[in-house]
Coordinates of C-alpha atoms in Angstrom, one line a residue:
M1 CA -1.2 165.0 92.9
K2 CA -1.2 161.6 91.2
Y3 CA 1.0 160.9 88.3
L4 CA 0.8 158.3 85.5
I5 CA 4.0 157.6 83.4
L6 CA 3.5 156.7 79.8
S7 CA 7.0 156.0 78.7
G8 CA 8.7 155.1 75.5
G9 CA 10.0 151.7 76.8
S10 CA 10.7 149.6 79.8
W11 CA 11.4 150.9 83.3
E12 CA 15.0 150.0 82.9
D13 CA 15.3 152.3 79.9
Y14 CA 13.3 155.2 81.4
E15 CA 15.7 158.2 81.5
Y16 CA 13.7 160.6 83.7
K17 CA 13.9 158.7 87.0
R18 CA 15.6 161.6 88.9
L19 CA 12.9 164.0 87.7
L20 CA 10.3 161.7 89.1
E21 CA 11.9 162.1 92.5
L22 CA 11.3 165.8 92.3
L23 CA 7.6 165.7 91.4
P24 CA 5.8 168.3 93.5
D25 CA 2.9 167.2 95.8
R26 CA 3.7 163.6 94.9
E27 CA 1.0 161.3 96.3
E28 CA 0.9 158.3 93.9
V29 CA 3.0 157.6 90.9
C30 CA 2.1 154.8 88.4
F31 CA 4.2 153.4 85.6
A32 CA 2.4 151.9 82.6
G33 CA 4.5 148.8 82.1
R34 CA 6.4 146.1 83.7
M35 CA 8.4 146.6 86.9
T36 CA 9.8 144.1 89.4
R37 CA 8.7 144.2 93.0
E38 CA 12.1 145.4 94.0
Q39 CA 12.0 148.3 91.4
Q40 CA 8.6 149.3 92.7
A41 CA 9.7 149.2 96.3
N42 CA 12.9 151.2 95.6
S43 CA 11.2 153.9 93.5
Q44 CA 7.9 154.0 95.4
I45 CA 6.2 153.7 92.0
M46 CA 3.4 151.3 91.3
A47 CA 3.4 149.3 88.0
V48 CA 0.2 149.2 86.0
E49 CA -0.2 147.1 82.9
A50 CA -0.7 149.2 79.8
T51 CA -4.0 147.5 79.2
D52 CA -5.2 148.5 82.7
I53 CA -4.6 152.3 82.6
Y54 CA -8.2 152.9 81.8
S55 CA -9.2 151.4 85.2
L56 CA -7.5 154.4 86.9
K57 CA -9.5 157.6 87.6
A58 CA -7.6 159.5 85.0
K59 CA -9.1 162.9 85.9
Q60 CA -7.1 162.7 89.2
Y61 CA -3.8 162.1 87.3
T62 CA -1.1 164.2 85.6
L63 CA 0.2 162.2 82.6
L64 CA 4.0 162.2 81.9
V65 CA 4.2 161.1 78.3
S66 CA 7.5 160.4 76.5
S67 CA 6.4 158.8 73.2
P68 CA 4.2 160.3 70.5
Y69 CA 2.6 156.9 70.0
W70 CA 0.6 157.2 73.3
L71 CA -1.4 160.0 71.7
S72 CA -4.6 158.1 71.2
D73 CA -4.5 157.0 74.8
V74 CA -3.8 160.5 76.0
L75 CA -6.9 161.7 74.1
S76 CA -9.1 158.9 75.5
L77 CA -7.9 159.2 79.1
Q78 CA -8.8 162.9 79.5
A79 CA -6.5 163.3 82.5
A80 CA -6.3 166.3 84.7
Y81 CA -3.0 167.5 83.0
V82 CA -0.7 166.3 80.2
V83 CA 3.0 166.8 80.5
V84 CA 4.9 165.8 77.3
L85 CA 8.6 164.9 77.3
L86 CA 9.6 165.4 73.7
E87 CA 12.5 163.4 72.4
R88 CA 14.5 163.4 69.2
C89 CA 13.5 160.6 66.8
P90 CA 15.2 157.3 67.7
E91 CA 17.2 155.7 64.9
E92 CA 14.9 152.8 64.6
E93 CA 11.8 155.0 64.1
N94 CA 10.3 156.6 61.0
K95 CA 11.3 160.3 61.4
L96 CA 8.4 161.8 59.4
L97 CA 5.9 159.8 61.5
W98 CA 7.7 160.5 64.8
D99 CA 7.9 164.2 64.2
K100 CA 4.3 164.5 63.0
Y101 CA 2.8 162.8 66.0
S102 CA 5.2 164.5 68.4
G103 CA 3.9 167.7 67.1
L104 CA 0.3 166.6 67.6
L105 CA 1.1 165.4 71.1
G106 CA 2.9 168.6 72.0
A107 CA -0.2 170.6 70.8
K108 CA -2.3 168.6 73.4
A109 CA 0.1 169.3 76.3
D110 CA -0.4 171.6 79.2
L111 CA 3.4 171.5 79.6
V112 CA 6.1 170.6 77.1
A113 CA 9.6 169.6 78.2
S114 CA 12.6 168.4 76.3
R115 CA 16.3 167.6 76.9
S116 CA 17.0 168.8 73.4
E117 CA 17.7 172.5 73.2
R118 CA 16.7 172.6 69.5
I119 CA 13.3 171.0 70.3
Y120 CA 12.9 173.5 73.2
L121 CA 13.5 176.5 71.0
E122 CA 11.2 175.1 68.2
Q123 CA 8.4 174.5 70.7
S124 CA 8.9 177.9 72.4
L125 CA 8.2 179.5 69.0
R126 CA 5.0 177.4 68.7
R127 CA 3.4 177.7 72.1
G128 CA 3.8 178.8 75.7
G129 CA 4.6 176.6 78.6
V130 CA 7.8 175.0 77.4
I131 CA 10.7 173.9 79.6
Y132 CA 14.3 172.9 78.8
L133 CA 15.5 169.9 80.8
G134 CA 19.2 170.9 80.6
G135 CA 21.5 173.7 81.6
D136 CA 25.0 174.9 82.0
Q137 CA 25.1 176.3 85.5
Q138 CA 27.4 174.5 87.8
E139 CA 26.2 175.8 91.1
S140 CA 23.2 174.4 93.1
Y141 CA 19.9 176.3 92.9
G142 CA 18.3 174.7 95.9
I143 CA 17.9 171.7 98.1
T144 CA 15.0 169.5 98.6
R145 CA 14.3 166.4 100.7
Q146 CA 12.2 163.4 99.5
G147 CA 11.8 160.9 102.2
D148 CA 15.3 160.2 103.6
R149 CA 17.1 161.5 100.5
L150 CA 18.6 165.0 100.1
Y151 CA 18.8 166.5 96.6
F152 CA 21.0 169.4 95.4
L153 CA 19.0 170.9 92.5
T154 CA 20.2 172.3 89.2
D155 CA 18.5 175.4 87.7
Y156 CA 16.3 173.4 85.4
E157 CA 15.3 170.9 88.2
V158 CA 14.0 173.8 90.3
L159 CA 12.1 175.1 87.2
W160 CA 10.7 171.6 86.5
S161 CA 9.1 171.6 89.9
K162 CA 7.8 175.2 89.5
A163 CA 6.4 174.4 86.1
L164 CA 4.4 171.4 87.3
E165 CA 3.2 173.4 90.4
S166 CA 2.0 176.2 88.0
L167 CA -0.4 173.7 86.3
W168 CA -2.7 173.5 89.3
Q169 CA -1.9 176.8 90.9
D170 CA -4.6 179.3 91.5
P171 CA -4.3 181.8 88.5
T172 CA -5.2 184.7 90.8
I173 CA -2.0 184.1 92.8
L174 CA 1.0 186.0 91.4
A175 CA 3.7 183.4 90.8
T176 CA 7.2 183.6 89.4
D177 CA 7.2 183.3 85.6
W178 CA 9.4 180.2 85.3
V179 CA 9.3 180.5 81.5
T180 CA 10.9 183.9 81.6
V181 CA 13.4 182.8 84.3
Q182 CA 14.7 180.0 82.1
L183 CA 14.9 182.2 79.0
E184 CA 16.9 184.7 81.0
L185 CA 19.3 182.0 82.2
R186 CA 19.8 180.7 78.6
A187 CA 20.3 184.2 77.3
D188 CA 22.8 185.0 80.0
Y189 CA 24.7 181.8 79.3
Y190 CA 25.1 182.5 75.6
I191 CA 25.9 186.2 76.1
S192 CA 28.8 185.1 78.3
M193 CA 29.8 182.5 75.7
C194 CA 29.9 185.3 73.1
S195 CA 32.8 186.9 74.9
K196 CA 34.6 183.6 75.3
L197 CA 34.0 182.4 71.7
P198 CA 33.8 185.7 69.8
S199 CA 34.3 184.1 66.4
Q200 CA 31.6 181.5 66.7
P201 CA 28.5 182.6 64.7
V202 CA 26.2 179.9 66.3
V203 CA 26.8 181.2 69.8
H204 CA 25.9 184.8 68.8
Y205 CA 22.8 183.5 66.9
L206 CA 21.6 181.6 70.0
A207 CA 22.1 184.7 72.2
A208 CA 20.0 186.6 69.7
S209 CA 17.3 183.9 69.7
Y210 CA 16.9 183.9 73.4
L211 CA 16.9 187.7 73.6
Y212 CA 14.2 187.7 70.8
L213 CA 12.0 185.4 72.8
L214 CA 12.4 187.8 75.8
G215 CA 11.5 190.7 73.6
D216 CA 14.9 192.4 74.2
S217 CA 16.0 194.7 71.4
A218 CA 19.6 193.6 72.1
A219 CA 18.8 190.6 70.0
N220 CA 19.5 192.8 67.0
R221 CA 23.1 193.4 68.0
Y222 CA 24.0 189.7 68.5
L223 CA 22.3 188.8 65.2
V224 CA 24.4 191.4 63.4
Q225 CA 27.5 189.8 64.9
S226 CA 26.4 186.3 63.9
F227 CA 25.4 187.5 60.3
E228 CA 28.8 189.2 59.8
L229 CA 30.7 186.1 60.9
M230 CA 28.6 183.9 58.6
V231 CA 29.4 186.2 55.7
L232 CA 33.1 186.2 56.7
Y233 CA 33.1 182.4 56.6
E234 CA 31.3 182.4 53.3
Y235 CA 28.2 180.6 54.5
L236 CA 26.1 181.9 51.5
D237 CA 22.7 180.6 52.8
C238 CA 22.7 183.0 55.7
L239 CA 20.3 185.4 54.0
H240 CA 17.5 183.0 54.7
S241 CA 18.8 181.6 58.0
H242 CA 20.1 184.9 59.5
F243 CA 19.1 188.0 57.6
R244 CA 15.4 187.2 57.5
F245 CA 15.5 186.9 61.3
F246 CA 16.1 190.7 61.4
S247 CA 12.6 191.2 60.0
A248 CA 11.0 189.4 63.1
I249 CA 13.1 191.5 65.5
E250 CA 12.1 194.7 63.7
V251 CA 8.4 193.6 64.0
K252 CA 8.8 193.2 67.8
T253 CA 10.3 196.7 68.1
G254 CA 7.5 198.2 65.9
N255 CA 9.6 199.0 62.8
L256 CA 7.2 197.4 60.3
E257 CA 8.4 199.2 57.2
T258 CA 12.0 198.1 57.8
A259 CA 10.8 194.6 58.6
V260 CA 9.0 194.3 55.2
Q261 CA 12.1 195.7 53.4
Q262 CA 14.3 193.1 55.1
Y263 CA 12.1 190.2 54.2
T264 CA 11.9 191.5 50.6
I265 CA 15.7 191.3 50.4
T266 CA 15.6 187.6 51.2
A267 CA 12.7 186.8 48.7
F268 CA 14.4 184.9 45.9
T269 CA 11.8 182.3 44.8
A270 CA 8.6 183.3 42.9
E271 CA 6.6 182.3 46.0
E272 CA 8.7 184.4 48.3
Q273 CA 8.4 187.4 45.9
R274 CA 4.6 187.0 45.9
E275 CA 4.7 187.0 49.7
A276 CA 6.8 190.2 49.7
E277 CA 4.2 191.8 47.4
R278 CA 1.4 190.8 49.7
L279 CA 3.2 192.2 52.7
Q280 CA 3.8 195.5 50.9
G281 CA 0.2 195.6 49.9
W282 CA -1.0 195.1 53.4
F283 CA 1.4 197.7 54.7
H284 CA 0.3 200.3 52.2
S285 CA -3.4 199.7 53.0
E286 CA -2.5 200.0 56.7
Q287 CA -3.4 196.4 57.6
Y288 CA -0.5 196.4 60.0
Q289 CA -1.7 193.5 62.2
L290 CA -1.7 191.2 59.1
V291 CA 1.8 192.3 58.3
R292 CA 3.0 191.6 61.8
A293 CA 1.4 188.2 62.0
E294 CA 2.7 187.1 58.6
L295 CA 6.2 188.2 59.3
F296 CA 6.2 186.2 62.5
R297 CA 4.9 183.2 60.6
L298 CA 7.6 183.5 58.0
N299 CA 10.2 183.5 60.8
E300 CA 8.6 180.4 62.3
D301 CA 7.2 182.3 65.3
E302 CA 3.7 180.9 65.0
A303 CA 2.9 181.5 68.6
S304 CA 3.2 185.3 68.1
A305 CA 1.2 185.0 64.8
V306 CA -1.6 183.1 66.5
R307 CA -1.8 185.6 69.4
I308 CA -2.3 188.5 66.8
L309 CA -4.7 186.7 64.4
S310 CA -6.9 185.3 67.2
S311 CA -8.1 188.8 68.0
L312 CA -9.0 189.7 64.4
T313 CA -12.3 189.0 62.7
T314 CA -11.8 189.4 59.0
S315 CA -11.9 186.3 56.8
E316 CA -8.4 187.1 55.6
A317 CA -7.1 187.0 59.1
K318 CA -9.0 183.7 59.8
L319 CA -7.5 182.1 56.7
L320 CA -4.0 183.0 58.0
L321 CA -5.0 181.7 61.4
I322 CA -5.9 178.3 59.9
Q323 CA -2.4 178.1 58.3
N324 CA -0.8 178.8 61.7
Y325 CA -3.1 176.3 63.5
I326 CA -2.0 173.7 61.0
R327 CA 1.7 174.5 61.3
T328 CA 1.4 174.3 65.1
F329 CA -0.6 171.0 65.0
Q330 CA -3.7 172.6 66.5
W331 CA -5.7 170.7 64.0
E332 CA -9.1 170.6 65.7
K333 CA -9.0 174.4 65.8
A334 CA -8.0 174.5 62.1
L335 CA -11.0 172.2 61.1
E336 CA -13.4 174.2 63.2
L337 CA -12.4 177.4 61.5
Q338 CA -12.4 175.8 58.0
R339 CA -16.0 174.7 58.6
E340 CA -16.9 178.2 59.6
L341 CA -15.3 179.9 56.6
E342 CA -15.6 177.3 53.8
G343 CA -18.0 174.6 54.9
S344 CA -15.4 172.0 53.9
V345 CA -12.3 170.7 55.6
D346 CA -8.9 169.2 54.9
G347 CA -9.5 165.5 54.6
V348 CA -6.0 164.5 55.6
I349 CA -6.3 166.4 58.8
E350 CA -9.8 165.2 59.4
G351 CA -8.8 161.6 58.8
T352 CA -5.8 161.8 61.2
I353 CA -8.1 163.2 63.9
H354 CA -10.6 160.4 63.3
L355 CA -7.8 157.9 63.6
L356 CA -6.4 159.2 66.8
H357 CA -9.9 159.1 68.4
G358 CA -10.3 155.4 67.4
R359 CA -12.7 156.1 64.5
R360 CA -10.8 153.9 62.0
H361 CA -13.6 153.6 59.3
E362 CA -14.2 157.4 59.3
A363 CA -10.5 157.9 59.0
I364 CA -10.3 155.7 55.9
R365 CA -13.3 157.4 54.4
S366 CA -11.7 160.9 54.9
F367 CA -8.4 159.7 53.4
L368 CA -10.1 158.3 50.4
N369 CA -12.1 161.5 49.9
A370 CA -9.0 163.6 50.3
A371 CA -7.1 161.5 47.7
G372 CA -9.9 161.9 45.1
Q373 CA -9.8 159.9 41.9
D374 CA -6.1 159.9 41.2
N375 CA -5.2 156.9 43.5
Q376 CA -3.3 159.1 46.0
A377 CA -4.9 157.4 49.0
W378 CA -2.2 154.7 49.3
P379 CA 0.4 156.9 51.1
L380 CA -2.3 158.0 53.6
L381 CA -3.4 154.4 54.2
S382 CA 0.2 153.3 54.4
E383 CA 0.9 156.0 57.1
M384 CA -2.1 154.7 59.0
A385 CA -0.7 151.2 59.0
D386 CA 2.7 152.5 60.0
L387 CA 1.2 154.4 63.0
E388 CA -0.7 151.3 64.1
E389 CA 2.4 149.2 63.9
A390 CA 4.5 151.8 65.8
I391 CA 1.9 151.7 68.6
R392 CA 2.1 147.9 68.8
R393 CA 5.9 148.1 69.0
L394 CA 5.6 150.7 71.8
K395 CA 3.3 148.5 73.9
R396 CA 5.6 145.5 73.5
R397 CA 8.6 147.5 74.7
V398 CA 6.7 148.9 77.7
E399 CA 5.6 145.5 78.8
G400 CA 9.2 144.2 78.5

């Protein structure tokens, strides 16, 4: 397999060099940016100017992308596979812009990886195929040789190679589910930490989170412990952050009536109370799939909501599906469904997609239409200018 690295800066600043050594079926690796001859020889990686990446036969390459501002190039290249290495927003970047385009980039990925456990958990609730590039296991999980070098591998390094292999693996061949393996490792770690740090609510909450993602009913027990500790320490916002989570766990175990009741307890605002009434209405009219999907969404588990709603055919279900597509940055799917149901689309989303595909004039037209007559186009056009400047800064850093 051939790989093309689209980094967030120069080769000297690239922080995934060791993972490049562990790429499976490594034939050719290219770095979009400046490298000295010595760096190329030592790493066995070829430098390609950022302006020349379109001369490569992209359909033969797996992209390794670590900045959201490569998104337009990712869409244009149409590579064989896209692996996104999501980072926290750097201090010098606009966080709203970074997070938005990171979300859009992640939605286009075949595999999402992150060294941030928070990002890993957030992405795991949005989609499948997410790997955490970190761990707490001290022992080696394997040995591999690359050329004349011997590597002792951590758990996540083994899973990194397995995750990449799974991209081009024959789907008819039964393979180890690396996603589940990593969730089990993280759950085991936090469960062990609960006994070592019994008074720490965050540790219990993380144990519950991983058990929830595994579909293990023991998540309820650890969430109870976390919630009780939060109340003990007088963290009064824990009804939203902790108690509402019980409703998602109850949905997974099939206790819908209890789940609706638990959400209702946390419904303080007028909007939340309307949501609770809607859930109760669906439950009493036996529209159980809508109840399940909406409770998952309200607990930020959009991946589960999308799985349920994608199989439903009512207009109400499709409207809910549009909301989940938007929240998970699957914006093309959202627009397609909007056209099917309503004949019109969200101009902001449409304009952003035009912009990412290089259709600048169409983007401006969509933003102006979305803004209407009240002069609200300026923030949209300002964001467009900010994105274009961020892309220029990226290319300057890459070229050194």
